[in-house]
Tab-separated table of C-alpha atoms in Angstrom:
chain	number	residue	atom	x	y	z
A	479	GLU	CA	16.154	14.181	2.018
A	480	ALA	CA	12.763	13.738	0.326
A	481	ASP	CA	10.578	11.504	2.432
A	482	ILE	CA	7.134	10.962	3.907
A	483	TYR	CA	6.731	11.172	7.665
A	484	GLN	CA	4.027	9.901	9.981
A	485	THR	CA	3.533	10.705	13.645
A	486	PRO	CA	2.911	9.226	16.090
A	487	ARG	CA	4.253	5.779	15.215
A	488	TYR	CA	2.328	4.220	18.090
A	489	LEU	CA	-0.636	5.583	20.034
A	490	VAL	CA	-2.688	3.997	22.822
A	491	ILE	CA	-5.685	6.018	23.942
A	492	GLY	CA	-8.998	5.616	25.692
A	493	THR	CA	-12.446	5.543	24.116
A	494	GLY	CA	-13.945	8.916	23.309
A	495	LYS	CA	-10.679	10.793	22.845
A	496	LYS	CA	-10.004	12.946	19.812
A	497	ILE	CA	-6.879	12.023	17.915
A	498	THR	CA	-5.016	13.371	14.912
A	499	LEU	CA	-2.553	11.316	12.916
A	500	GLU	CA	-0.034	13.504	11.146
A	501	CYS	CA	1.379	12.901	7.682
A	502	SER	CA	3.858	15.150	5.915
A	503	GLN	CA	5.844	14.667	2.729
A	504	THR	CA	8.777	16.572	1.317
A	505	MET	CA	8.637	14.891	-2.087
A	506	GLY	CA	6.650	17.609	-3.825
A	507	HIS	CA	3.825	15.195	-4.594
A	508	ASP	CA	0.296	16.371	-5.279
A	509	LYS	CA	-1.597	13.175	-4.502
A	510	MET	CA	-1.807	11.843	-0.968
A	511	TYR	CA	-3.629	8.837	0.485
A	512	TRP	CA	-4.614	7.214	3.764
A	513	TYR	CA	-4.912	3.434	3.960
A	514	GLN	CA	-6.163	1.373	6.892
A	515	GLN	CA	-4.666	-2.046	7.484
A	516	ASP	CA	-5.614	-4.659	10.054
A	517	PRO	CA	-2.964	-7.321	10.853
A	518	GLY	CA	-2.608	-9.824	8.040
A	519	MET	CA	-5.269	-8.126	5.967
A	520	GLU	CA	-5.312	-6.011	2.853
A	521	LEU	CA	-4.866	-2.276	2.797
A	522	HIS	CA	-8.119	-0.369	2.424
A	523	LEU	CA	-8.174	3.122	0.964
A	524	ILE	CA	-10.082	5.424	3.317
A	525	HIS	CA	-9.185	8.931	2.067
A	526	TYR	CA	-7.286	10.562	-0.770
A	527	SER	CA	-6.476	13.984	-2.101
A	528	TYR	CA	-5.452	15.310	-5.514
A	529	GLY	CA	-4.066	18.543	-4.113
A	530	VAL	CA	-4.739	21.501	-1.826
A	531	ASN	CA	-8.404	21.781	-0.772
A	532	SER	CA	-9.184	18.465	-2.461
A	533	THR	CA	-10.313	15.499	-0.339
A	534	GLU	CA	-12.249	12.399	-1.310
A	535	LYS	CA	-13.527	9.381	0.557
A	536	GLY	CA	-11.995	6.066	-0.353
A	537	ASP	CA	-13.489	2.658	-0.920
A	538	LEU	CA	-13.764	1.772	2.777
A	539	SER	CA	-16.159	3.853	4.806
A	540	SER	CA	-14.408	5.530	7.696
A	541	GLU	CA	-15.521	7.798	10.524
A	542	SER	CA	-12.274	9.700	10.238
A	543	THR	CA	-11.890	13.015	8.438
A	544	VAL	CA	-8.971	14.579	6.596
A	545	SER	CA	-7.883	18.006	5.461
A	546	ARG	CA	-5.434	19.295	2.851
A	547	ILE	CA	-4.629	22.914	3.537
A	548	ARG	CA	-0.999	22.605	2.474
A	549	THR	CA	0.451	20.445	-0.271
A	550	GLU	CA	2.846	18.676	2.039
A	551	HIS	CA	0.454	17.998	4.929
A	552	PHE	CA	-2.481	15.530	5.077
A	553	PRO	CA	-3.631	14.910	8.665
A	554	LEU	CA	-6.303	12.385	9.629
A	555	THR	CA	-8.629	13.076	12.574
A	556	LEU	CA	-10.928	10.914	14.657
A	557	GLU	CA	-13.271	13.066	16.739
A	558	SER	CA	-14.192	10.291	19.165
A	559	ALA	CA	-12.067	7.172	19.061
A	560	ARG	CA	-13.604	3.759	19.617
A	561	PRO	CA	-12.065	0.278	19.939
A	562	SER	CA	-13.249	-0.506	16.389
A	563	HIS	CA	-10.787	2.154	15.185
A	564	THR	CA	-7.866	0.077	16.422
A	565	SER	CA	-5.731	-0.509	13.341
A	566	GLN	CA	-2.627	0.552	11.464
A	567	TYR	CA	-2.947	3.676	9.334
A	568	LEU	CA	-0.594	4.152	6.392
A	569	CYS	CA	-0.073	7.450	4.619
A	570	ALA	CA	1.206	7.522	1.042
A	571	SER	CA	1.886	10.023	-1.707
A	572	SER	CA	2.447	9.958	-5.456
A	573	GLU	CA	3.055	12.281	-8.345
A	574	TYR	CA	0.154	13.797	-10.258
A	575	LYS	CA	1.919	14.287	-13.556
A	576	GLY	CA	1.536	11.772	-16.311
A	577	ARG	CA	0.416	8.271	-15.453
A	578	SER	CA	2.785	7.631	-12.565
A	579	GLY	CA	0.974	5.480	-10.030
A	580	GLU	CA	3.871	4.566	-7.775
A	581	LEU	CA	3.018	5.080	-4.133
A	582	PHE	CA	5.571	6.160	-1.527
A	583	PHE	CA	4.595	5.102	1.981
A	584	GLY	CA	5.293	6.384	5.443
A	585	GLU	CA	6.187	4.036	8.277
A	586	GLY	CA	2.617	3.912	9.556
A	587	SER	CA	0.766	4.870	12.731
A	588	ARG	CA	-0.440	2.006	14.865
A	589	LEU	CA	-3.503	3.074	16.853
A	590	THR	CA	-4.922	1.135	19.810
A	591	VAL	CA	-8.153	2.336	21.388
A	592	LEU	CA	-8.942	0.844	24.763
B	528	ALA	CA	-16.511	-4.283	-8.521
B	529	GLN	CA	-12.793	-3.711	-8.344
B	530	ARG	CA	-11.062	-6.598	-6.646
B	531	VAL	CA	-7.641	-8.143	-6.232
B	532	THR	CA	-7.211	-11.769	-5.225
B	533	GLN	CA	-4.008	-13.221	-3.862
B	534	PRO	CA	-5.030	-16.805	-3.109
B	535	GLU	CA	-2.069	-17.744	-0.915
B	536	LYS	CA	-1.763	-16.031	2.458
B	537	LEU	CA	1.469	-17.889	3.177
B	538	LEU	CA	3.957	-19.406	0.792
B	539	SER	CA	6.918	-21.349	2.144
B	540	VAL	CA	9.742	-22.529	-0.129
B	541	PHE	CA	13.315	-23.694	0.260
B	542	LYS	CA	16.232	-21.514	-0.738
B	543	GLY	CA	17.028	-22.006	-4.406
B	544	ALA	CA	13.545	-23.218	-5.301
B	545	PRO	CA	11.360	-21.363	-7.815
B	546	VAL	CA	8.605	-19.223	-6.416
B	547	GLU	CA	5.390	-17.875	-7.911
B	548	LEU	CA	3.052	-15.522	-6.083
B	549	LYS	CA	-0.340	-15.437	-7.740
B	550	CYS	CA	-2.478	-12.390	-8.365
B	551	ASN	CA	-5.798	-12.113	-10.160
B	552	TYR	CA	-7.647	-8.857	-10.532
B	553	SER	CA	-11.025	-7.548	-11.547
B	554	TYR	CA	-10.765	-3.909	-12.529
B	555	SER	CA	-12.626	-1.722	-14.990
B	556	GLY	CA	-10.579	-0.122	-17.719
B	557	SER	CA	-6.913	-0.820	-18.224
B	558	PRO	CA	-5.158	-0.516	-14.898
B	559	GLU	CA	-1.451	-0.387	-14.402
B	560	LEU	CA	-0.245	-3.292	-12.299
B	561	PHE	CA	2.236	-3.077	-9.457
B	562	TRP	CA	3.820	-5.378	-6.914
B	563	TYR	CA	4.741	-3.880	-3.552
B	564	VAL	CA	6.896	-5.540	-0.901
B	565	GLN	CA	7.292	-5.051	2.832
B	566	TYR	CA	10.386	-6.501	4.468
B	567	SER	CA	10.516	-7.007	8.225
B	568	ARG	CA	10.603	-3.671	10.089
B	569	GLN	CA	10.626	-1.679	6.835
B	570	ARG	CA	7.965	0.374	5.143
B	571	LEU	CA	5.923	-0.771	2.186
B	572	GLN	CA	7.762	-0.064	-1.082
B	573	LEU	CA	7.431	-0.642	-4.795
B	574	LEU	CA	8.993	-3.843	-6.134
B	575	LEU	CA	8.082	-3.604	-9.799
B	576	ARG	CA	5.463	-2.360	-12.261
B	577	HIS	CA	4.271	-4.115	-15.400
B	578	ILE	CA	4.878	-1.244	-17.816
B	579	SER	CA	8.591	-1.277	-17.016
B	580	ARG	CA	8.951	-4.920	-18.042
B	581	GLU	CA	12.009	-5.108	-15.828
B	582	SER	CA	13.462	-7.628	-13.421
B	583	ILE	CA	13.977	-6.387	-9.885
B	584	LYS	CA	15.967	-8.506	-7.410
B	585	GLY	CA	15.440	-11.407	-9.818
B	586	PHE	CA	11.645	-11.044	-9.779
B	587	THR	CA	9.555	-10.686	-12.907
B	588	ALA	CA	5.830	-10.386	-13.420
B	589	ASP	CA	3.835	-11.043	-16.567
B	590	LEU	CA	0.557	-9.316	-17.186
B	591	ASN	CA	-2.009	-11.628	-18.770
B	592	LYS	CA	-4.938	-9.439	-19.756
B	593	GLY	CA	-6.991	-12.416	-20.952
B	594	GLU	CA	-6.781	-14.128	-17.589
B	595	THR	CA	-6.523	-10.810	-15.715
B	596	SER	CA	-3.539	-12.156	-13.846
B	597	PHE	CA	-0.227	-10.619	-12.814
B	598	HIS	CA	1.765	-13.369	-11.158
B	599	LEU	CA	5.149	-12.629	-9.590
B	600	LYS	CA	7.942	-15.106	-10.259
B	601	LYS	CA	11.528	-15.771	-9.302
B	602	PRO	CA	13.481	-18.793	-10.506
B	603	PHE	CA	15.697	-19.183	-7.427
B	604	ALA	CA	14.399	-17.862	-4.116
B	605	GLN	CA	16.809	-16.376	-1.582
B	606	GLU	CA	16.383	-16.049	2.192
B	607	GLU	CA	16.365	-12.262	1.891
B	608	ASP	CA	13.228	-12.529	-0.282
B	609	SER	CA	11.218	-13.415	2.830
B	610	ALA	CA	8.665	-10.614	3.090
B	611	MET	CA	5.041	-9.648	2.567
B	612	TYR	CA	4.086	-9.108	-1.089
B	613	TYR	CA	1.075	-7.142	-2.314
B	614	CYS	CA	-0.389	-7.045	-5.797
B	615	ALA	CA	-1.849	-3.623	-6.548
B	616	PRO	CA	-3.646	-2.354	-9.637
B	617	PHE	CA	-3.638	1.385	-10.178
B	618	GLY	CA	-6.558	2.985	-11.961
B	619	THR	CA	-5.429	5.742	-14.272
B	620	GLY	CA	-8.969	7.079	-14.364
B	621	GLY	CA	-9.354	7.754	-10.669
B	622	PHE	CA	-5.692	7.692	-9.678
B	623	LYS	CA	-6.438	5.133	-6.970
B	624	THR	CA	-4.540	1.995	-6.060
B	625	ILE	CA	-6.258	-1.004	-4.485
B	626	PHE	CA	-4.385	-3.787	-2.737
B	627	GLY	CA	-4.752	-7.510	-2.412
B	628	ALA	CA	-4.636	-9.198	0.989
B	629	GLY	CA	-0.971	-9.980	0.491
B	630	THR	CA	1.111	-13.145	0.444
B	631	ARG	CA	3.745	-13.784	3.056
B	632	LEU	CA	6.735	-15.473	1.468
B	633	PHE	CA	9.012	-17.455	3.751
B	634	VAL	CA	12.225	-18.784	2.256
B	635	LYS	CA	13.785	-21.553	4.324
B	636	ALA	CA	17.506	-22.236	4.435
């Protein structure tokens, strides 16, 4: 079944650790996005990609990095996690063709840095 | 600057009452407007888009370009409508969607 998957769903780690949040989609979409969301707050776009080897920074500055080596995979990496990185991270994808702007979201990865 | 304002963080109504969730936006160009919804323990999903001019689960939304508003309305709220609602313009130039802070709708029995 076509879907978008995020792992891990929950992660608690110590300061200074390197972490990678995985996002994969089987929907055949070209565009993929990472949003950061604090509880009760709006979603902020931190990274997006139009396709393979394309990555752009979003509207909210983030110390994380992303890569897009395969169409279906868009991982997010934090080289050295800090408590300020504690948040929920949502991955989304959408079609590139035409003007379709509908986003399909994963279930999210909730990160806690101690 | 691109901005979306949802003035109510929490909206509480009784079952059967009309509900209106407000959204005002400031966005260059002519964005497409969307409403997304997140029910308890479910992922964020599309509720409706303005170009479809359709009613989903009894909700409608009218785009007012003069007032740059895209308010979401339902004449008779149901308990299952309790959820978090986000207004989200999509820029066809940069293919990016920005989100408002969201409004939590609570429908009381």
